[in-house]
Coordinates of C-alpha atoms in Angstrom, one line a residue:
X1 CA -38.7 97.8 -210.1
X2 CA -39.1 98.1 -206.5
X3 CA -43.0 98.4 -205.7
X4 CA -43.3 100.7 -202.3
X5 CA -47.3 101.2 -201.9
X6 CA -48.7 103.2 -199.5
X7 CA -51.5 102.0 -196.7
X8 CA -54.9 101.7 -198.9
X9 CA -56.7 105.2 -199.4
X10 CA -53.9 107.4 -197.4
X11 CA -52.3 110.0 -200.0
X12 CA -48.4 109.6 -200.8
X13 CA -47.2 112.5 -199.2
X14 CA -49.0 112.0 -196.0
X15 CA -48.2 107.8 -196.0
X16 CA -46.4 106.4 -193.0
X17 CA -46.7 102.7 -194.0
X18 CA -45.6 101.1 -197.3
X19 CA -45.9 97.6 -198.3
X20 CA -43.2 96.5 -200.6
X21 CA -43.7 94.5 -203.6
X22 CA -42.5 94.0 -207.3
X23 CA -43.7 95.9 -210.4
X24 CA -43.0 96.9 -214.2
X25 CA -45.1 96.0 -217.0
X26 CA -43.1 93.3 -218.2
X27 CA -42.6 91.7 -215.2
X28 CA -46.2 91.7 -214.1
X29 CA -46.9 89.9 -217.2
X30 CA -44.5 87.1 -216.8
X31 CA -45.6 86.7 -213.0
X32 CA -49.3 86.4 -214.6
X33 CA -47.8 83.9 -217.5
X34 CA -45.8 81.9 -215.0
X35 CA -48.9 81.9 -212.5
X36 CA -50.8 80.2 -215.3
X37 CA -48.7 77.0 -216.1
X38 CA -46.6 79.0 -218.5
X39 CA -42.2 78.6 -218.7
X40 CA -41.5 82.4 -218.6
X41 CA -38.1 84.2 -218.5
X42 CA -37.4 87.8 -217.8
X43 CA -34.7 89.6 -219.6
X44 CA -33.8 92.6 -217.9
X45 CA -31.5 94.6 -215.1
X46 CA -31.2 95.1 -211.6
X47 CA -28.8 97.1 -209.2
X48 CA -26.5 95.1 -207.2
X49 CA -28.3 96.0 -204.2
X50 CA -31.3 95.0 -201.7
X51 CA -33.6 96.0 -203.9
X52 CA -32.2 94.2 -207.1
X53 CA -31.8 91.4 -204.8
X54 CA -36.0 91.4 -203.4
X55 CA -37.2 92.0 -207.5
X56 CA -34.5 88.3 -208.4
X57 CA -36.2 86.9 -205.5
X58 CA -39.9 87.8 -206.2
X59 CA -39.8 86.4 -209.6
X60 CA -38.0 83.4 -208.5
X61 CA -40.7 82.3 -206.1
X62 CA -42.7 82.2 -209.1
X63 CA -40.9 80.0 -211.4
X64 CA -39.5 82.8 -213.5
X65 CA -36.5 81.9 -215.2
X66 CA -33.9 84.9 -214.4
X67 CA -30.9 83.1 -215.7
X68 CA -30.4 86.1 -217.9
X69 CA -31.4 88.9 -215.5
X70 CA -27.8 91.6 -215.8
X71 CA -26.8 92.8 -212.0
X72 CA -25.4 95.7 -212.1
X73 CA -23.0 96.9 -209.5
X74 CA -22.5 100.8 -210.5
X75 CA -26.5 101.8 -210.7
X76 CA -29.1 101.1 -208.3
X77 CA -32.3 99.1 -209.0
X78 CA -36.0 101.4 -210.1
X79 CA -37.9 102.3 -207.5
X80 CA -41.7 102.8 -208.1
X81 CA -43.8 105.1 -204.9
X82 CA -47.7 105.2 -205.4
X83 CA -50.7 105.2 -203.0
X84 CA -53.9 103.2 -203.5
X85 CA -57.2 104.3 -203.9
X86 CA -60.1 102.8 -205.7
X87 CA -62.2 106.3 -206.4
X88 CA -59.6 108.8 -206.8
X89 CA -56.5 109.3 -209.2
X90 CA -53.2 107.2 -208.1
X91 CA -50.2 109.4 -207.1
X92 CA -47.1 107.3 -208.9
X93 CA -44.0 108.8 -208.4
X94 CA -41.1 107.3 -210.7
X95 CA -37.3 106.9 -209.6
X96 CA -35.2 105.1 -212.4
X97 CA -33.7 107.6 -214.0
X98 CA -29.6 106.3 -214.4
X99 CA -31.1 102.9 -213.1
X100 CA -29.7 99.5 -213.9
X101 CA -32.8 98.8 -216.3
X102 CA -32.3 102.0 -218.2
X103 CA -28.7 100.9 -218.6
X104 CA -29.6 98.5 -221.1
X105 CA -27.7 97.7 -224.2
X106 CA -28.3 95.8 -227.7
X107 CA -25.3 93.9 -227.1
X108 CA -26.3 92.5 -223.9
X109 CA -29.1 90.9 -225.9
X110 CA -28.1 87.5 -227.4
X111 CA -30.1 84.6 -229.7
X112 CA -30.0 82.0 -226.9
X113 CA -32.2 84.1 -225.3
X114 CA -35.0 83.7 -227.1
X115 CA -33.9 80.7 -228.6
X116 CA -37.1 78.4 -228.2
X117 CA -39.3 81.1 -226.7
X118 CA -43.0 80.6 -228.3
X119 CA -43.7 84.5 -227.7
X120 CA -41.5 87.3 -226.7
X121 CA -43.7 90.4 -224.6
X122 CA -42.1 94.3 -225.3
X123 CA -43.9 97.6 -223.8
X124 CA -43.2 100.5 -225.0
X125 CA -42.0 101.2 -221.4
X126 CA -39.2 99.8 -222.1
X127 CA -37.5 102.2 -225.0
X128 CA -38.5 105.0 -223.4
X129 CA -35.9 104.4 -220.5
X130 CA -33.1 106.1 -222.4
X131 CA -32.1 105.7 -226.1
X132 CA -29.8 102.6 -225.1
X133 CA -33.0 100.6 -224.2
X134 CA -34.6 101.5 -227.1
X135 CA -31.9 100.5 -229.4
X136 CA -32.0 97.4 -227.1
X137 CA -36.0 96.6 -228.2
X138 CA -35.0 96.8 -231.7
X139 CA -32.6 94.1 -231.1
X140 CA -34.8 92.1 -229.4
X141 CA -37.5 92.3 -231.9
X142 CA -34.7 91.1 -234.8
X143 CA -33.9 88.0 -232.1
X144 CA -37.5 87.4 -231.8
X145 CA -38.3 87.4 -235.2
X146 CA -35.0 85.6 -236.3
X147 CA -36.6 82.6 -233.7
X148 CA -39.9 82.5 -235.3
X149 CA -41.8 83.8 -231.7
X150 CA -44.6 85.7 -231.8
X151 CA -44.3 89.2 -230.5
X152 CA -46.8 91.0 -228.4
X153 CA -46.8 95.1 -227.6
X154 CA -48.2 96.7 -225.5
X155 CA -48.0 100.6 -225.4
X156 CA -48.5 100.8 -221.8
X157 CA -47.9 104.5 -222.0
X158 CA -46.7 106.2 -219.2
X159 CA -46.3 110.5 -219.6
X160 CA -44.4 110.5 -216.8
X161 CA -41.8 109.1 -219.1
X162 CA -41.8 111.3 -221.8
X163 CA -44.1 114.0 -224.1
X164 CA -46.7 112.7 -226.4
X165 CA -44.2 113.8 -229.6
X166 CA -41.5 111.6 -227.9
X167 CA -44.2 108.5 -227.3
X168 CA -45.4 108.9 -230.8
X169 CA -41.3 109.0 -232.1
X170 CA -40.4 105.8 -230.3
X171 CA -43.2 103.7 -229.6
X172 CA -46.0 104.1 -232.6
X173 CA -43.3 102.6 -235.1
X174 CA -43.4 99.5 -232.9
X175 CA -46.6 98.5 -233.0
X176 CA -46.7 98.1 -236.4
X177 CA -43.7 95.2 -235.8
X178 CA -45.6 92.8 -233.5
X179 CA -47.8 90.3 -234.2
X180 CA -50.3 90.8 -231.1
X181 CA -51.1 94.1 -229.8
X182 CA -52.9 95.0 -226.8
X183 CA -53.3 98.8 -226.3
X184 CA -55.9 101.2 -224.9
X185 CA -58.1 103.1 -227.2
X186 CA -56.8 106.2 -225.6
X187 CA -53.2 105.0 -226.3
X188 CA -54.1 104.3 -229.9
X189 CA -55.3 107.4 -230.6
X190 CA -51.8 108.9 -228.5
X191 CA -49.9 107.3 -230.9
X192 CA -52.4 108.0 -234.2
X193 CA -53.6 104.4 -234.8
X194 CA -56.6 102.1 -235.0
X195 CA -57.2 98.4 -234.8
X196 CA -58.0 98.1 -238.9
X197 CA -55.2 100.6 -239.1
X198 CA -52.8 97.8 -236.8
X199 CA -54.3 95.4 -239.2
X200 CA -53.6 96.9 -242.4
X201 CA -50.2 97.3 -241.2
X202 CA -49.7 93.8 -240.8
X203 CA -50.7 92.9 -237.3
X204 CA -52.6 89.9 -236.8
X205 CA -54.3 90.5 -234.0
X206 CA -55.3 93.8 -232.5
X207 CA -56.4 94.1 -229.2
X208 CA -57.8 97.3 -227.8
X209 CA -59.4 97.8 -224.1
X210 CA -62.1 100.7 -224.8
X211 CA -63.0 103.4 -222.0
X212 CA -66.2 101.7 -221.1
X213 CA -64.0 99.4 -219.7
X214 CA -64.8 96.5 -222.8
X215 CA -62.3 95.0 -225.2
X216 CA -62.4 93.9 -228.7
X217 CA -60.1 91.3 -230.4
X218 CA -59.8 92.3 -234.1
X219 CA -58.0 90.0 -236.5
X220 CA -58.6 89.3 -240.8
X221 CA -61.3 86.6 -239.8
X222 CA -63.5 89.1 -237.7
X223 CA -64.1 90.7 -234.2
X224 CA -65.1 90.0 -230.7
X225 CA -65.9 91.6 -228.1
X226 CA -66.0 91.2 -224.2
X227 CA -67.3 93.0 -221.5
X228 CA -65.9 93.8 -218.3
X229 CA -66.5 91.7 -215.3
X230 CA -68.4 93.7 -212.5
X231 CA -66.5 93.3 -208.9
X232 CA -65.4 95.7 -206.5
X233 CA -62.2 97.4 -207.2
X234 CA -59.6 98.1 -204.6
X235 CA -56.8 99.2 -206.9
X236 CA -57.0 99.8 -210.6
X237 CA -53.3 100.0 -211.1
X238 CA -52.2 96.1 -212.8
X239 CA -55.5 95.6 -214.6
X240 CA -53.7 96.4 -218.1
X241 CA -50.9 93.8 -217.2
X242 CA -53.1 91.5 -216.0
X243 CA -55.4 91.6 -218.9
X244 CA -52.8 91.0 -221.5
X245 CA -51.4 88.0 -218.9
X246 CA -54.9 86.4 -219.2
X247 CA -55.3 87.0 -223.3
X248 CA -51.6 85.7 -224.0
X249 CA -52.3 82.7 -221.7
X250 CA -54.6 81.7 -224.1
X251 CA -53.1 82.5 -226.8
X252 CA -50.6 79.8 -226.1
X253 CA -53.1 77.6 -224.8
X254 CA -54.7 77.4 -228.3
X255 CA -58.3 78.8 -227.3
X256 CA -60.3 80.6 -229.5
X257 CA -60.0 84.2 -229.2
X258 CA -63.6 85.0 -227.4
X259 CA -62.0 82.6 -224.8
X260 CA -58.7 84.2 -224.8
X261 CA -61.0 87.6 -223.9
X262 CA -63.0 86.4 -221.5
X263 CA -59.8 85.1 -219.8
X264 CA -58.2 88.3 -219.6
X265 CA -61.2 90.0 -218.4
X266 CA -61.5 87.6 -215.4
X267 CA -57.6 88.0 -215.1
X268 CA -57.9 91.6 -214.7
X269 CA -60.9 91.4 -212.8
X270 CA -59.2 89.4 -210.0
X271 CA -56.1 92.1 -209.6
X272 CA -58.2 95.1 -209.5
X273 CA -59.6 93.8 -205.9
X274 CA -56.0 93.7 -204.8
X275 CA -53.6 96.5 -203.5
X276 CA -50.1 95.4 -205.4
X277 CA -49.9 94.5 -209.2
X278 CA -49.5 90.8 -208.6
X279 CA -51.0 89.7 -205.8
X280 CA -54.2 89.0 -207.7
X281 CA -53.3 87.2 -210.1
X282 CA -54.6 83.6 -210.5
X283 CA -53.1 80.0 -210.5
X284 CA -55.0 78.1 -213.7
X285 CA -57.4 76.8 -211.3
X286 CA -57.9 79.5 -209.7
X287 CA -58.7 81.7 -213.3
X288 CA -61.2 78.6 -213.6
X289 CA -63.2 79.2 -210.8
X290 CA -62.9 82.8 -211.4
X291 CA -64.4 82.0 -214.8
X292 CA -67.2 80.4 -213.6
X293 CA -68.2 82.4 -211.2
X294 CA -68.1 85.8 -213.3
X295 CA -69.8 83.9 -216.1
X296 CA -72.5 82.5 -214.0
X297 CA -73.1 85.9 -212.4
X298 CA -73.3 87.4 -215.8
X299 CA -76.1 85.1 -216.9
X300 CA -78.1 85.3 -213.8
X301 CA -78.0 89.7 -214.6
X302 CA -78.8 88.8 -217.9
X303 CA -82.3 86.6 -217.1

C-alpha cells in the first residue's frame, strides 16, 4: 500500500501535512530482509497508477525483486492514512477495499515463484482481503511446501479487517501450517492458541512477543527468552514487522535462536524511533552496531 502519515503528534482529522511512504506487513518484512543482505522477492498487486507506480519503485530501491508484482489497470493501488504519536493510540484509517491486492487470485500464483526461495513469509493480512486472496494463500502455502521453503506466519491481526469470528475462521487454521510463527500473545489468544499448543500442532518454532514488551522462542529443544531494548519511541507502528525482519534474518543466517531474538529486538528497536514503517530499519552493519550498543547498555543497567 500507499503509506500517507500525518506530521508527528497532529491527529488525522486535523493533519495538513503527510509524508508519503510504503507499507503492508509483507512488504515491510522484505524491505527489512532485503536491508540485511537477504535476495527477497515480493509477490503481490498494484493499481496501474501513481501510487502502484511509488510502492514498484520503493521496493526497487531496495533490491527487491518485483519481477512478479501483477499491475492492474481496472483497480487502484491500497492506500493506508494514519497519524503518529508515541503516547497515544494511532488513528489508521484503511482504503483497499476493491484494490488491486485484494484482487488476488490462486491462479496468478505459479511454482517458479518460489522455485528456490529458502523461506516464503504469509500474514494473515493477506486472506482477509477478500476470499480470492485467501484462496490465493492456500495456494501459496502448497507452492511453498511443494519447494521445500520454510514458511513463516504471522497473524498480524488487524480488526479493522474483519470480526474476531472471521479472524479466528481464516487465519487460526494457518498457523498450524507454517513452520515459524511469530504472533502476539494477545493474537494467540484472538485466535485460541498457545506456543506448546503451535508446537503440538506441528510448528517448529513458535514465536510470541508478550505484552511486557518481551518475546520468547519456543521450539522441541527448549525456550528463550529476550527482553525488550529500552530507547525512546517515536512511532510504535512497524515494530511487529521489524521484529520478525530481524528473527527471520537470522534464521537464514544460521544463528542460534537467542541470537536470532536479540536481533529482532534490536531490529524493532531501531524502527520504533522512526515515523514510517521502514525508515528504521538497519543495513547488516548497521544492526551490528545497533547490537552492540543495546547490549552494552544493558550490561552497564545490569552492574
Amino acid at each position: 500500500m500507499l503509506l500517507m502519515v500525518a506530521e508527528p503528534g497532529v491527529p488525522l482529522e486535523r493533519a495538513t501535512v503527510f509524508r508519503r511512504s510504503v507499507a503492508g506487513a509483507e512488504t515491510n518484512v522484505a524491505t527489512g530482509l532485503a536491508r540485511l543482505g537477504h535476495h527477497t522477492r515480493w509477490l503481490g498487486r498494484v493499481g496501474d497508477d501513481p501510487s502502484g507506480r511509488s510502492v514498484l519503485a520503493a521496493l526497487r530501491a531496495d533490491a527487491i525483486d518485483t519481477s512478479y508484482a501483477v499491475v492492474d489497470p481496472s483497480a487502484p493501488t491500497g492506500l493506508l492514512l494514519r497519524d503518529s504519536h508515541p503516547a497515544r493510540a494511532i488513528d489508521v484509517q484503511y482504503h483497499r477495499a476493491g484494490s488491486a491486492a485484494s484482487r488476488l487470485t490462486a491462479d496468478e500464483l505459479t511454482a517458479e515463484m518460489v522455485a528456490g526461495a529458502r523461506l516464503v513469509h504469509i500474514t494473515g493480512i493477506t486472506p482477509m482481503l477478500s476470499d480470492s486472496a485467501h484462496t490465493a494463500t492456500l495456494r501459496l502455502l502448497e507452492l511453498a511446501r511443494a519447494a521445500g521453503a520454510t514458511v513463516s506466519f504471522d497473524p498480524n491481526i488487524r480488526l479493522k479487517l474483519g470480526t474476531t469470528e472471521r479472524w479466528r475462521t481464516v487465519v487460526a487454521p494457518l498457523l498450524e501450517q507454517s513452520d515459524i510463527t511469530l504472533a502476539g500473545e494477545d493474537e494467540l489468544e484472538l485466535l485460541g492458541m498457545t506456543a506448546h499448543g503451535l508446537l503440538a500442532a506441528g510448528v517448529t518454532t513458535a514465536v510470541v512477543k508478550h505484552r511486557d514488551k518481551s518475546a520468547t522462542c519456543s521450539t522441541a529443544d527448549g525456550t528463550w527468552r529476550q527482553d525488550a531494548f529500552r530507547v525512546p519511541a517515536a512511532d510504535p507502528v512497524g515494530a511487529g514487522d521489524a521484529f520478525a525482519a530481524g528473527f527471520l534474518s537470522g534464521v537464514l543466517s544460521g544463528t542460534p535462536y537467542d541470537h536470532c531474538l536479540a536481533a529482532a529486538a534490536a531490529v524493532a528497536a531501531l524502527v520504533v524511533q522512526c515515523t514510517t514503517d521502514t525508515d528504521g530499519l538497519p543495513d547488516r552493519p548497521g544492526l551490528a552496531r545497533a547490537l552492540s550498543s543495546f547490549t552494552g547498555a544493558a550490561e552497564t543497567v545490569n552492574r
